[in-house]
Short mmCIF file of C-alpha atoms and ligand atoms in Angstrom, two decimals:
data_model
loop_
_atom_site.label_atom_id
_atom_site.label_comp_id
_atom_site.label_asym_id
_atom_site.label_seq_id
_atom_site.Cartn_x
_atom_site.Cartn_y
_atom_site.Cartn_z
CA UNK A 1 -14.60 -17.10 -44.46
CA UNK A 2 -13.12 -15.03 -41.33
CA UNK A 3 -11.13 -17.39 -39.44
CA UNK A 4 -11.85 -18.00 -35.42
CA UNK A 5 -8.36 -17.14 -33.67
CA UNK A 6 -7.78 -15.50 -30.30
CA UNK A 7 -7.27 -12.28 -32.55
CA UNK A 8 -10.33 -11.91 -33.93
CA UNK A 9 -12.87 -13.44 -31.31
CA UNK A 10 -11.36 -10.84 -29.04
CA UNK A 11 -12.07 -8.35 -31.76
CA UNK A 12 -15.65 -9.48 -32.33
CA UNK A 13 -16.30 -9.28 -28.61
CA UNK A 14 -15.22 -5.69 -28.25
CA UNK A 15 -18.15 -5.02 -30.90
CA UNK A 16 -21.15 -7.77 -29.60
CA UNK A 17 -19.99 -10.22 -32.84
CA UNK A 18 -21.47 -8.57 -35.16
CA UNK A 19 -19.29 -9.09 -37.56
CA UNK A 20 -19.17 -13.10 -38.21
CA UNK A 21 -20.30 -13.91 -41.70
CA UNK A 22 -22.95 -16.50 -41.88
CA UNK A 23 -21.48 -20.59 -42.23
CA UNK A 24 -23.80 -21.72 -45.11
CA UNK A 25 -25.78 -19.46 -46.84
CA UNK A 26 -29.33 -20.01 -48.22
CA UNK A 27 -28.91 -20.72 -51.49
CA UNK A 28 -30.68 -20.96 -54.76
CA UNK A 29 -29.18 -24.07 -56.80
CA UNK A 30 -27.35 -23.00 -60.44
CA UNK A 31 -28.88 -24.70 -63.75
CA UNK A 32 -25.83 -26.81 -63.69
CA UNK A 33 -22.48 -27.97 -61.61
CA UNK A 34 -19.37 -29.97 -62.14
CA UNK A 35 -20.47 -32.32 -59.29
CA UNK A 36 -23.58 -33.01 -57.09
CA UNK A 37 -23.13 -34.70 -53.85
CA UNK A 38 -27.02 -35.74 -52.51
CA UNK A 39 -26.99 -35.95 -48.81
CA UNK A 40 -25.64 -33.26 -46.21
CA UNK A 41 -24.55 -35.33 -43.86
CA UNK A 42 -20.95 -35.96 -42.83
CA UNK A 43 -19.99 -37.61 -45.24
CA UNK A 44 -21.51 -35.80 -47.89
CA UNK A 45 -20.33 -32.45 -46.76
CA UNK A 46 -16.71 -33.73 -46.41
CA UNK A 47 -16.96 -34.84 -49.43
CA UNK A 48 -17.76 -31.75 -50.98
CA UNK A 49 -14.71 -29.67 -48.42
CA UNK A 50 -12.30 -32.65 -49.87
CA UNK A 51 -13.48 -31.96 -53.70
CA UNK A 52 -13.15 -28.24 -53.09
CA UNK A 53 -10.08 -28.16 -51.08
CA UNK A 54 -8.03 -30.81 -52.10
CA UNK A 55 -8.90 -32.18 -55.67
CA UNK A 56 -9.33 -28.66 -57.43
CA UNK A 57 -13.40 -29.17 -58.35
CA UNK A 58 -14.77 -26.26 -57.12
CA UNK A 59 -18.27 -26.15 -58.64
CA UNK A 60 -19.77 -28.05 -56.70
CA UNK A 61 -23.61 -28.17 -54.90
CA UNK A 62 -24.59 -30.44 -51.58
CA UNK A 63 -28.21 -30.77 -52.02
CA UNK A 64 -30.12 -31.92 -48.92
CA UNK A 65 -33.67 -32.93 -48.44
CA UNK A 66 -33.67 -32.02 -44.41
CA UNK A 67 -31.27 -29.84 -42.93
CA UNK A 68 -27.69 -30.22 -43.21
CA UNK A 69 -26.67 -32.91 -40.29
CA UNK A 70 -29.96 -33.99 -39.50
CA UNK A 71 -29.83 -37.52 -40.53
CA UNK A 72 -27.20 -40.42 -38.67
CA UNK A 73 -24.75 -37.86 -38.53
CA UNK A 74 -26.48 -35.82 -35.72
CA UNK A 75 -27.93 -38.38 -34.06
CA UNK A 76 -24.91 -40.82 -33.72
CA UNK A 77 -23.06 -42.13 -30.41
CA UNK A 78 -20.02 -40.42 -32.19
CA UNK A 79 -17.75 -43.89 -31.11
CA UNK A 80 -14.28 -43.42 -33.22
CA UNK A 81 -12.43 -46.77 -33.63
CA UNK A 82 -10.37 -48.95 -36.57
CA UNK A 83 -10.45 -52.37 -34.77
CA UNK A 84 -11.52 -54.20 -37.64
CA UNK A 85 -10.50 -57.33 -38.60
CA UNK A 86 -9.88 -57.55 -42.17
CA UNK A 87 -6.66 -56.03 -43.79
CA UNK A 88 -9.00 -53.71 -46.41
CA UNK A 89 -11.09 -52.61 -43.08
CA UNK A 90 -8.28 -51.75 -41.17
CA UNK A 91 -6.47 -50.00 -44.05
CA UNK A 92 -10.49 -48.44 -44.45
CA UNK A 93 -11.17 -47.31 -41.27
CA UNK A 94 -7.57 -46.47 -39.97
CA UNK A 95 -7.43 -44.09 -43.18
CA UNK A 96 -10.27 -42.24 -40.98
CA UNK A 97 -8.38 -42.19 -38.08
CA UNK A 98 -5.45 -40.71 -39.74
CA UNK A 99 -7.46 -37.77 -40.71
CA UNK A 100 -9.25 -36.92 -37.70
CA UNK A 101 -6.05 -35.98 -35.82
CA UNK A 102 -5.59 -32.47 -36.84
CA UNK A 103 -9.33 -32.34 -38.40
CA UNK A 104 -9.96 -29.28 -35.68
CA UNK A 105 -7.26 -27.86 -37.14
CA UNK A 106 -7.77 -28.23 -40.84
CA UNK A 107 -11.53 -27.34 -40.58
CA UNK A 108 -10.54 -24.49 -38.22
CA UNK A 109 -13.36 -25.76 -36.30
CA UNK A 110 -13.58 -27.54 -32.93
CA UNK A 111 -14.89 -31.24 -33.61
CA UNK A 112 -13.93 -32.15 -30.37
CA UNK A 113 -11.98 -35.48 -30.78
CA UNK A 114 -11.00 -37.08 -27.48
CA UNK A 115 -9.33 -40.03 -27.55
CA UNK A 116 -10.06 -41.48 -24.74
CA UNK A 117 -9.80 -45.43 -25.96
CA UNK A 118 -12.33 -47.49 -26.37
CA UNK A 119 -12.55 -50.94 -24.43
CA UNK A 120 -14.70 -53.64 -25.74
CA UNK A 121 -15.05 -56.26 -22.98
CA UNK A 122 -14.82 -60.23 -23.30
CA UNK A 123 -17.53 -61.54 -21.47
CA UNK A 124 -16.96 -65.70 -22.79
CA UNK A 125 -14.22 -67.98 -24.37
CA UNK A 126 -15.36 -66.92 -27.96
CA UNK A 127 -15.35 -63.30 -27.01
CA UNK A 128 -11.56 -64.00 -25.68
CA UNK A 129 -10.52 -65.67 -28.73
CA UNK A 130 -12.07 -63.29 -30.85
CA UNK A 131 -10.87 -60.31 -29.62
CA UNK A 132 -7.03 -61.78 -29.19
CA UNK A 133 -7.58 -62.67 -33.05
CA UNK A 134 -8.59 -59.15 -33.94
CA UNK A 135 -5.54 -57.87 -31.78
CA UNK A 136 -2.92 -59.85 -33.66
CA UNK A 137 -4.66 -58.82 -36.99
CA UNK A 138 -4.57 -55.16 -36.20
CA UNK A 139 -1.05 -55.03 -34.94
CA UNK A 140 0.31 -56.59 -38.00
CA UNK A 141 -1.83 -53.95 -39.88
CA UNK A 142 0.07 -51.33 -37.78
CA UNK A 143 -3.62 -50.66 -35.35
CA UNK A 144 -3.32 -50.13 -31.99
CA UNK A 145 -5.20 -52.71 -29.63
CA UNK A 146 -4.32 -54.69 -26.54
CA UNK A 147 -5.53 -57.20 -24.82
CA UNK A 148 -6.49 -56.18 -20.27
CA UNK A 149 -6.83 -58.33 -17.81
CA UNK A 150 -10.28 -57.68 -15.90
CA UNK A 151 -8.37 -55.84 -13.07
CA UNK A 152 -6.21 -53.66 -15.65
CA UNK A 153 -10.14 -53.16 -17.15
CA UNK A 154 -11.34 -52.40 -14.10
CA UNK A 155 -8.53 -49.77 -13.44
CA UNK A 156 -8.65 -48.17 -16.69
CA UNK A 157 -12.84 -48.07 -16.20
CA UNK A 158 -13.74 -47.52 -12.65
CA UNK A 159 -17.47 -48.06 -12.51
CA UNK A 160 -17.28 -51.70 -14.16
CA UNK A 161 -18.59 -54.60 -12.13
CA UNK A 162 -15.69 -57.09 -12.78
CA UNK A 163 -17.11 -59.43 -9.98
CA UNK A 164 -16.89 -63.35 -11.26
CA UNK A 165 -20.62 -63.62 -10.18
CA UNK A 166 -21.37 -60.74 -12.33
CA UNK A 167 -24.40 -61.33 -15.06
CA UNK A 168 -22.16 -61.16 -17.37
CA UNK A 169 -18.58 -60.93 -15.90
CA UNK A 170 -15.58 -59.59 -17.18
CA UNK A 171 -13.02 -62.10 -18.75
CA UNK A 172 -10.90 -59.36 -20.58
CA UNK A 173 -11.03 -56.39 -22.56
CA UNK A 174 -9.39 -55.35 -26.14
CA UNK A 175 -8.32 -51.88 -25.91
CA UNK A 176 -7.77 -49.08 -28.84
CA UNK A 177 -6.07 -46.19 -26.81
CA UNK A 178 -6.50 -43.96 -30.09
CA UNK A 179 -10.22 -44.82 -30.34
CA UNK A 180 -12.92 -42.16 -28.67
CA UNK A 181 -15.40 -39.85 -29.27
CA UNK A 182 -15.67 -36.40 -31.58
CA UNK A 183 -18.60 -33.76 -31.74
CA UNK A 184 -21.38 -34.83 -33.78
CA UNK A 185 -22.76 -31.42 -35.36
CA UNK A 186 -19.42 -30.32 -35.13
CA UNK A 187 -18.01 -32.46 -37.77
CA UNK A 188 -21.34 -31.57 -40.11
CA UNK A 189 -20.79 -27.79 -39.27
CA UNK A 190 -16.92 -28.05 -39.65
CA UNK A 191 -17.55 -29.67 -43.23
CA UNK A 192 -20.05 -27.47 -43.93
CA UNK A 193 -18.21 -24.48 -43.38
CA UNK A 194 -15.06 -25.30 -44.88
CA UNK A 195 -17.07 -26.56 -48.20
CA UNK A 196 -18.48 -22.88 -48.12
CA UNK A 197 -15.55 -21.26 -47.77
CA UNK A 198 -14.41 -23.19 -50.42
CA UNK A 199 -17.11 -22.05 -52.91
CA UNK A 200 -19.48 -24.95 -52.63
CA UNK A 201 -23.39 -24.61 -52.84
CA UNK A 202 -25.27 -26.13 -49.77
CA UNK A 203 -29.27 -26.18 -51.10
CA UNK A 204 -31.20 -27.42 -47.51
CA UNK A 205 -34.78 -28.76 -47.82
CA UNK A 206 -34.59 -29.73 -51.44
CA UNK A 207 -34.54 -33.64 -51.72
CA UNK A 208 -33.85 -35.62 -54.92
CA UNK A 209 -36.70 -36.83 -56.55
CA UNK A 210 -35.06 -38.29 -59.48
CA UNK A 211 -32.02 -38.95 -61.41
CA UNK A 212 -31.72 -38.04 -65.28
CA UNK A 213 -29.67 -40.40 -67.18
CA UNK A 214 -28.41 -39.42 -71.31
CA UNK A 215 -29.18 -41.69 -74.22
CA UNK A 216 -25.70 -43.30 -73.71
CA UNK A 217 -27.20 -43.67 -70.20
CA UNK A 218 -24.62 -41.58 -68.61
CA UNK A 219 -25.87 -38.98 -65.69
CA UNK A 220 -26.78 -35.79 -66.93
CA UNK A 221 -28.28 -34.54 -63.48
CA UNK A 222 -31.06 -34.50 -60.82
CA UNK A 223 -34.50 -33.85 -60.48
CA UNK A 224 -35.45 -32.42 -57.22
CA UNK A 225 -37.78 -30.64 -55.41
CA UNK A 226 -36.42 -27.21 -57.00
CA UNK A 227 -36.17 -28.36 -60.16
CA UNK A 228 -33.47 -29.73 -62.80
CA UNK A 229 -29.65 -29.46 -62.06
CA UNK A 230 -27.57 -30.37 -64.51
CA UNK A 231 -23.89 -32.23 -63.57
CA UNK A 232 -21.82 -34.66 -65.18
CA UNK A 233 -20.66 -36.24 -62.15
CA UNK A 234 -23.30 -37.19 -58.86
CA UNK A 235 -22.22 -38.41 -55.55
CA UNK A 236 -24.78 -40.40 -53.72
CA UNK A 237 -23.89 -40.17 -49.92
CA UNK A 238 -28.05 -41.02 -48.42
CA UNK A 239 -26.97 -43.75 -45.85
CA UNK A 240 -30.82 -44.75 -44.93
CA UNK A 241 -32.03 -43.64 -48.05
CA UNK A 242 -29.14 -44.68 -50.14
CA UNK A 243 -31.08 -47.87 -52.27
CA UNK A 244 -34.45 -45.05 -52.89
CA UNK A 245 -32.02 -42.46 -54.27
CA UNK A 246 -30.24 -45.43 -56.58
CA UNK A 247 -33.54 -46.66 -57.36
CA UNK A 248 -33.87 -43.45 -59.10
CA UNK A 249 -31.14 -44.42 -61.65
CA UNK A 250 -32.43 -47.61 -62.12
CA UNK A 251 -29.86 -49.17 -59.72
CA UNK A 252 -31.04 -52.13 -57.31
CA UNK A 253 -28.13 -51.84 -53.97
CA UNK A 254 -28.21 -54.71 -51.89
CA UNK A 255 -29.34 -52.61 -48.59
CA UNK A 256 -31.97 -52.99 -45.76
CA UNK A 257 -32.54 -49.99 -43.94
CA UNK A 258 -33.02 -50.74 -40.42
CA UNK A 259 -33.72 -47.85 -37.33
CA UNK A 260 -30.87 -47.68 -34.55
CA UNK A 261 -31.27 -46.15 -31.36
CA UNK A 262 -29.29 -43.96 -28.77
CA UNK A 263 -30.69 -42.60 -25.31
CA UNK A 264 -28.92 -39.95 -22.75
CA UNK A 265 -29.17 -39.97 -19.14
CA UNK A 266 -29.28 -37.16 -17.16
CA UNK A 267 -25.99 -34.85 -16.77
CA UNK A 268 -23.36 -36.43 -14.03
CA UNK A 269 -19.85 -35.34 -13.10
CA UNK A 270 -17.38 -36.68 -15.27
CA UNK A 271 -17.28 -41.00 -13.97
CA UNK A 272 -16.71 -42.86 -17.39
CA UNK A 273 -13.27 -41.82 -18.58
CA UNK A 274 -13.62 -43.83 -21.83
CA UNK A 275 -15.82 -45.79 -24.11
CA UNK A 276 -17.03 -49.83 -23.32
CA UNK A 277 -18.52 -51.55 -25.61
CA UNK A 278 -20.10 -54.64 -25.09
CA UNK A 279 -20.64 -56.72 -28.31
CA UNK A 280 -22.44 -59.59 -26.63
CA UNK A 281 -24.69 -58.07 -25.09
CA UNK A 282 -25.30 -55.32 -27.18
CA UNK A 283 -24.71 -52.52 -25.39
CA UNK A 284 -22.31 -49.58 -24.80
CA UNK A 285 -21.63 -46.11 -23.14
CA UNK A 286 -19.56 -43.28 -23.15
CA UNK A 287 -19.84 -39.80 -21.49
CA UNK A 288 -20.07 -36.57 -23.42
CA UNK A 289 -18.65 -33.21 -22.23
CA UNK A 290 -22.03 -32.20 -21.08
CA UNK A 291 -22.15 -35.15 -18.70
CA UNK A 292 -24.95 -37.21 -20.02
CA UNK A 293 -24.30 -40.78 -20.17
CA UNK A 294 -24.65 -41.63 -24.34
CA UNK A 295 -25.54 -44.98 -24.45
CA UNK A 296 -26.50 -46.88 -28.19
CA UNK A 297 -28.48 -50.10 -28.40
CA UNK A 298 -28.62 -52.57 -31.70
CA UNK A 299 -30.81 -51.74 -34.29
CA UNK A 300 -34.46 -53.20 -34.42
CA UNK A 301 -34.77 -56.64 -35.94
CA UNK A 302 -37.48 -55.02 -38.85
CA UNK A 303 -36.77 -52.89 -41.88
CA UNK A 304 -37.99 -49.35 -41.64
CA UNK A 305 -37.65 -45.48 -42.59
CA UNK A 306 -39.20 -44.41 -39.27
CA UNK A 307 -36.44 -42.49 -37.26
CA UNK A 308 -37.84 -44.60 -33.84
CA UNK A 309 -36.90 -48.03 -32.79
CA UNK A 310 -38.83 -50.38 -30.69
CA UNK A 311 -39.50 -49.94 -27.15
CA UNK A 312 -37.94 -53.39 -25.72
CA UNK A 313 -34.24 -52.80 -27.84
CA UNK A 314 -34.16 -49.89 -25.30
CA UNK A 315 -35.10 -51.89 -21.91
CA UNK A 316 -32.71 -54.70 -23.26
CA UNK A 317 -29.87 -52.24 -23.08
CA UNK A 318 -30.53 -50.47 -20.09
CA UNK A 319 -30.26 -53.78 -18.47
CA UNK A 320 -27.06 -54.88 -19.56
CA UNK A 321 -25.69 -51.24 -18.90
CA UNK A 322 -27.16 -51.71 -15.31
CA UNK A 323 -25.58 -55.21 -15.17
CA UNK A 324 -22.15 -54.03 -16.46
CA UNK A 325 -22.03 -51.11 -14.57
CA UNK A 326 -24.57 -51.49 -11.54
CA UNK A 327 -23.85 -47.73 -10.21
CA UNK A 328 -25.96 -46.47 -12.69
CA UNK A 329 -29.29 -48.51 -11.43
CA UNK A 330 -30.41 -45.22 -10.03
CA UNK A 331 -30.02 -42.72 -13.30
CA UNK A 332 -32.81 -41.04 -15.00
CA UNK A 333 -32.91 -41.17 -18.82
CA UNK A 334 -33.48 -38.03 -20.00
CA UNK A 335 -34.47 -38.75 -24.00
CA UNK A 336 -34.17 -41.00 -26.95
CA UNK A 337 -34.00 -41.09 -30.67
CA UNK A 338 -32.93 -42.77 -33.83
CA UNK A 339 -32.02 -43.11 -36.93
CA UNK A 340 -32.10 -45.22 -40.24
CA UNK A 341 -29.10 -47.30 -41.02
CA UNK A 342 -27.93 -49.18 -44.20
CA UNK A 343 -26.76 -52.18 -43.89
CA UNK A 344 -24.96 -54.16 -46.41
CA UNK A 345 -25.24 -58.62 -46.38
CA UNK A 346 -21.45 -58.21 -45.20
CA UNK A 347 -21.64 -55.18 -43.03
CA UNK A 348 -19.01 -53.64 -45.37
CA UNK A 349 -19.66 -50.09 -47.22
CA UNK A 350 -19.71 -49.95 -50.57
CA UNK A 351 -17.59 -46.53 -51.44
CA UNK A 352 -17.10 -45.98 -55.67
CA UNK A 353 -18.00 -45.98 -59.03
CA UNK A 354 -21.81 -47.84 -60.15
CA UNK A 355 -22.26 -49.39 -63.70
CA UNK A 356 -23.90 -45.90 -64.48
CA UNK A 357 -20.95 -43.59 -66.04
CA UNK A 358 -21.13 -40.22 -63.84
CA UNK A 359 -22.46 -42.05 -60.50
CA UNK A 360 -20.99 -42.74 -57.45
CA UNK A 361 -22.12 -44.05 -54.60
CA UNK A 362 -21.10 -44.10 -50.74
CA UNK A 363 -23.46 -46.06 -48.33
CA UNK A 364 -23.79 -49.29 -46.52
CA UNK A 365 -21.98 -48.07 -43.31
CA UNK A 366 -25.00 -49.38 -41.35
CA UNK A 367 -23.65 -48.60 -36.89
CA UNK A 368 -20.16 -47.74 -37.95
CA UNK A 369 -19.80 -44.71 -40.07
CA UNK A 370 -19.31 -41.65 -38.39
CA UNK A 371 -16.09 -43.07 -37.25
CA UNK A 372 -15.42 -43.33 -41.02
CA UNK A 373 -16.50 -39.31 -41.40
CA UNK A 374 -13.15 -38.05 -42.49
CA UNK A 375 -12.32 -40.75 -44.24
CA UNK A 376 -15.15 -41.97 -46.17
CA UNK A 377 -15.28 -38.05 -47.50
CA UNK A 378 -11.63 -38.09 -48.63
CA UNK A 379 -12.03 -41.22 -50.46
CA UNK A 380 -15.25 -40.56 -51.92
CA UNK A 381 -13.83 -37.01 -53.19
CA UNK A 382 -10.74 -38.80 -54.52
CA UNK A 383 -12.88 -41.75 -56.47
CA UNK A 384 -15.43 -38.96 -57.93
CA UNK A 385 -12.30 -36.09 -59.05
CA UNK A 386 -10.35 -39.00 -60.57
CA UNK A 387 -13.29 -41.24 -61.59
CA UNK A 388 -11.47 -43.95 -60.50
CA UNK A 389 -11.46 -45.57 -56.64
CA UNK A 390 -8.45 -44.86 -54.56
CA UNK A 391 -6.63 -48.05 -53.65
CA UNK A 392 -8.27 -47.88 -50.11
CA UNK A 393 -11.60 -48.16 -50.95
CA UNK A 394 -10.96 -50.14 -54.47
CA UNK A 395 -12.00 -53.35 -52.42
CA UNK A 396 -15.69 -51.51 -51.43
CA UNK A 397 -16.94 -52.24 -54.88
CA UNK A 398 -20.20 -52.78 -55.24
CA UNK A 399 -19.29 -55.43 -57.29
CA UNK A 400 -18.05 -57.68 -54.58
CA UNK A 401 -21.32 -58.79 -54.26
CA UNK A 402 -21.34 -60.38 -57.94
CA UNK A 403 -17.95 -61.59 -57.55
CA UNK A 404 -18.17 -63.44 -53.82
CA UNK A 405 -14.98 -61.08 -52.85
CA UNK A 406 -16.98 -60.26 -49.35
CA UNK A 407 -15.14 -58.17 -46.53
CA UNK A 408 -17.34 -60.10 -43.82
CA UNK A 409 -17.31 -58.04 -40.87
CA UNK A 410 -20.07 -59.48 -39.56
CA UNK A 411 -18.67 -62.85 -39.56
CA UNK A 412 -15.76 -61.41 -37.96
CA UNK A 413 -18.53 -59.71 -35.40
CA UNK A 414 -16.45 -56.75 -34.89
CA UNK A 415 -19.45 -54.72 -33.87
CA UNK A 416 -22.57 -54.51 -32.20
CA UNK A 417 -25.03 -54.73 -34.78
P1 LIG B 1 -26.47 -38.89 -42.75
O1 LIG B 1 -26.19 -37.81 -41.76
O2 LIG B 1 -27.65 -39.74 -42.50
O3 LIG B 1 -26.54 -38.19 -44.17
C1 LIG B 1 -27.34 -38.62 -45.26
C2 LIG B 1 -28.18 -37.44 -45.70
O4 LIG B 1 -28.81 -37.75 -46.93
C3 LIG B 1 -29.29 -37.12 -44.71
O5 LIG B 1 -29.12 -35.81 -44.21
C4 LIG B 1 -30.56 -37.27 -45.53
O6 LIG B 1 -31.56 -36.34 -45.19
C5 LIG B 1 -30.03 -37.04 -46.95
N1 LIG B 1 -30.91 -37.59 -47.98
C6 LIG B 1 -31.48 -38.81 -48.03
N2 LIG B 1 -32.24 -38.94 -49.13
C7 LIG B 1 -32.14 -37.77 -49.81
C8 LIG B 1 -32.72 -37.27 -51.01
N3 LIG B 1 -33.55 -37.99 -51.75
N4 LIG B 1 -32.39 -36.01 -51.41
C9 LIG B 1 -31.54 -35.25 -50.69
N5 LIG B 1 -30.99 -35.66 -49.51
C10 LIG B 1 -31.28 -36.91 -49.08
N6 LIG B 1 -21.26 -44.78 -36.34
C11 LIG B 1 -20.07 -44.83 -35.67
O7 LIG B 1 -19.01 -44.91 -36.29
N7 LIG B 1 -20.02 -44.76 -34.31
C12 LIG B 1 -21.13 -44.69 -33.56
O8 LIG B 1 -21.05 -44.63 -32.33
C13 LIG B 1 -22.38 -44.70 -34.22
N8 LIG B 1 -23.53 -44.66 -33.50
C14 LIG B 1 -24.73 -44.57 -34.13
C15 LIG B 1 -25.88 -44.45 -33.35
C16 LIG B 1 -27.11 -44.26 -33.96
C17 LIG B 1 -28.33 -44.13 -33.10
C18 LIG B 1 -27.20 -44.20 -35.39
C19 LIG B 1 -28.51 -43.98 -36.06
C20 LIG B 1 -26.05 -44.35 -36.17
C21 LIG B 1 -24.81 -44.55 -35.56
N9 LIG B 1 -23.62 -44.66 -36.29
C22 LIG B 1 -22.41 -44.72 -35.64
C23 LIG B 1 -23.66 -44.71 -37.76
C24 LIG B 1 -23.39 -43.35 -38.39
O9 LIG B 1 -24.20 -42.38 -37.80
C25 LIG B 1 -23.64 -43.39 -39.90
O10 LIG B 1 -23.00 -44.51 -40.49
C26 LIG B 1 -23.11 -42.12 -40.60
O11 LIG B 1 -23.51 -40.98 -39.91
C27 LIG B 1 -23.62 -42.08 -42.06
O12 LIG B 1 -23.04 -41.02 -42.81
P2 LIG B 1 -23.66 -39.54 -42.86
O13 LIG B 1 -23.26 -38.87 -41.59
O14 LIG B 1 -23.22 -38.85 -44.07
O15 LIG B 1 -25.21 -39.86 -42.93
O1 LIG B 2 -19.28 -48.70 -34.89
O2 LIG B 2 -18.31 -48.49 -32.96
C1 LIG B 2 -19.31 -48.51 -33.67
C2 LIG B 2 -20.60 -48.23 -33.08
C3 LIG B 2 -20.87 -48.06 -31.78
C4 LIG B 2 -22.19 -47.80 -31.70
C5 LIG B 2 -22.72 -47.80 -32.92
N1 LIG B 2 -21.72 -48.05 -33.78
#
């Protein structure tokens, strides 16, 4: 794959870039494979790059039913964070972090990380104690956050409303300076293109319609839309669709699919320097680099596999983003869209092996896991080349849910869901 460098995009301009080879290649899938990943999102396409790259399997195919980044990982609020509370999310999701310094870098590909911090405001007592708990966890699990005064919130965000009158005023804010915002399709492309590179198979617009287990009932490929492909080793990585495509193996995952939403404003001059979240109510913002306001709402309260949410989830967030921030009252929304997300009972992902010998399964990131992108590829990679789970994601066994061991996140109400 030609590198981009200064060297050779000036040499490609002197003759109209003609001469850049194309990312991912149609391509036609082989009988067999050492490994299939199913799903071309981020995280299946990093996992494929990290496979590749870093774990020696080369033979591998991404097979995609869509187009590659067309599901949660294009259509994301692209909010990069490790806040958690628990010690095995922190380790998790701070893992992620790690890697996406120097991802633009690796990839040789601009994903575009900013870290501009992300602020998630206190708006009651139990929102103060909350956050100062999660601050004091994530210290002692060496994560950045601190805890602002409204007026130091105020300072570092400029268009909050920190008035004590406010709807819902401003008590506080925890703050992750190392938590922003990447490129969506970047991080897909990047992937994609480094897999590539790396001799990996992208098949678009071929979905999985089954999965063919051996007598001994260990995987001995997929069934899809182009036919049979053999491989010893699959790696589901679906996210909506995860519990249909483990269906296929006979598997029942303890998921419910739910849409989320995002909307953009029109394009304004650069006036939110960071990202605010606001748990409570449900609501937060950031700005991209085009200047369009990116603001994400909770998911709808039904199960569904239609990418659209519900009309009123959308009013109910434009409201508290008008109370938060009441300079925006005026601003034009210019679309919307959604996506499906799986959710888990303790909003944890479940990230390794399954009681079928040759699967593995990554899902049940529900809102949070494009932060996890870099992360959640590396480990899944790791668990699938070694067939056994690295000791970050050893505690995201699906067998957690037999056992009672629960990482409860959404007890600890870490996120907006
Ligand atoms: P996807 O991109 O969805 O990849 C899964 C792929 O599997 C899809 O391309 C799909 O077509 C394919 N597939 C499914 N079934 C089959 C089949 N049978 N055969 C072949 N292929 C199949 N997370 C954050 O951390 N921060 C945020 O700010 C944030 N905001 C969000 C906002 C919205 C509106 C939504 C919808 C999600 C948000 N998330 C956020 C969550 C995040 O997007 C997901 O957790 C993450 O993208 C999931 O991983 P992925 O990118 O690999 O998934
Ligand atoms: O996980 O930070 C998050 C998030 C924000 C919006 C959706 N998910």
């Amino acid at each position: 794959m030609k590198r981009f460098s200064g060297l050779n995009l000036f040499a490609e301009a002197l003759r109209g870039h003609t001469g850049w080879p194309e990312h991912w290649p149609d391509k036609e899938p082989k009988k067999a494979y050492d490994v299939i990943i199913v799903g071309a999102g981020g995280h299946g396409l990093g996992a494929a790059y990290y496979l590749a790259s870093k774990y020696g399997v080369r033979n591998v195919a991404v097979i995609e039913k869509g187009w590659l980044g067309g599901g949660n990982a294009g259509r994301n609020t692209t909010i990069i964070r490790s806040n958690y509370l628990y010690d095995e999310s922190a380790h998790l999701f701070d893992h992620a972090v790690k890697l996406w310094d120097g991802l633009s870098q690796e990839l040789n590909y601009n994903v575009m990380y900013s870290k501009r911090g992300v602020l998630m405001l206190a708006h009651n007592v139990h929102d103060v104690q909350s956050f100062k708990r999660h601050i004091h966890a994530n210290r002692l699990n060496g994560v950045d956050n601190e805890w602002l005064t409204p007026e130091e919130c105020k300072a570092y965000c400029p268009p909050l409303d920190i008035s004590p009158n406010a709807r819902h005023p401003v008590i506080g804010g925890a703050l992750q300076r190392r938590g922003g915002i990447a490129r969506h399709d970047s991080v897909a492309w990047g992937y994609a293109r480094g897999a590539v590179a790396h001799g990996v198979d992208i098949i678009q617009n071929c979905a999985v319609t089954g999965i063919r287990r051996g007598p001994d009932g260990a995987v001995l490929g997929v069934e899809t839309e182009k036919g049979f492909i053999g491989a010893k080793k699959v790696g589901v990585s679906a996210a909506g669709n995860t519990s249909v495509v483990m269906k296929m193996a006979g598997l029942d995952f303890p998921l419910e699919s739910y849409p989320l939403q995002a909307l953009v404003s029109e394009p304004v001059k650069p006036i939110v320097p960071c990202v605010v979240m606001s748990n409570t109510v449900h609501a937060y913002i950031s700005q991209s680099d085009k200047g369009e306001l990116v603001i994400g709402a909770g998911t709808d309260q039904y199960v569904s596999y239609s990418q659209r949410g519900a009309l009123h989830i959308l009013e109910h967030t434009l409201a508290a983003i008008c109370e938060i921030m009441p300079i925006f009252t005026r601003m034009r929304m210019l679309r919307s869209w959604g996506g499906i997300v799986d959710v888990t009972p303790d909003r944890s992902p479940i990230l390794g092996k399954t009681p079928v010998p040759g699967l593995y399964v990554n899902c049940g990131w529900g809102t949070g896991g494009f932060k996890a992108t870099p992360g959640a590829a590396d480990l899944l990679a790791y668990t699938i080349a070694h067939d056994a789970p690295h000791a970050i994601n050893a505690p995201f066994h699906l067998d957690r849910f037999r056992t009672g061991r629960l990482i409860d996140e959404a007890a600890a109400a870490a996120v907006a869901h």
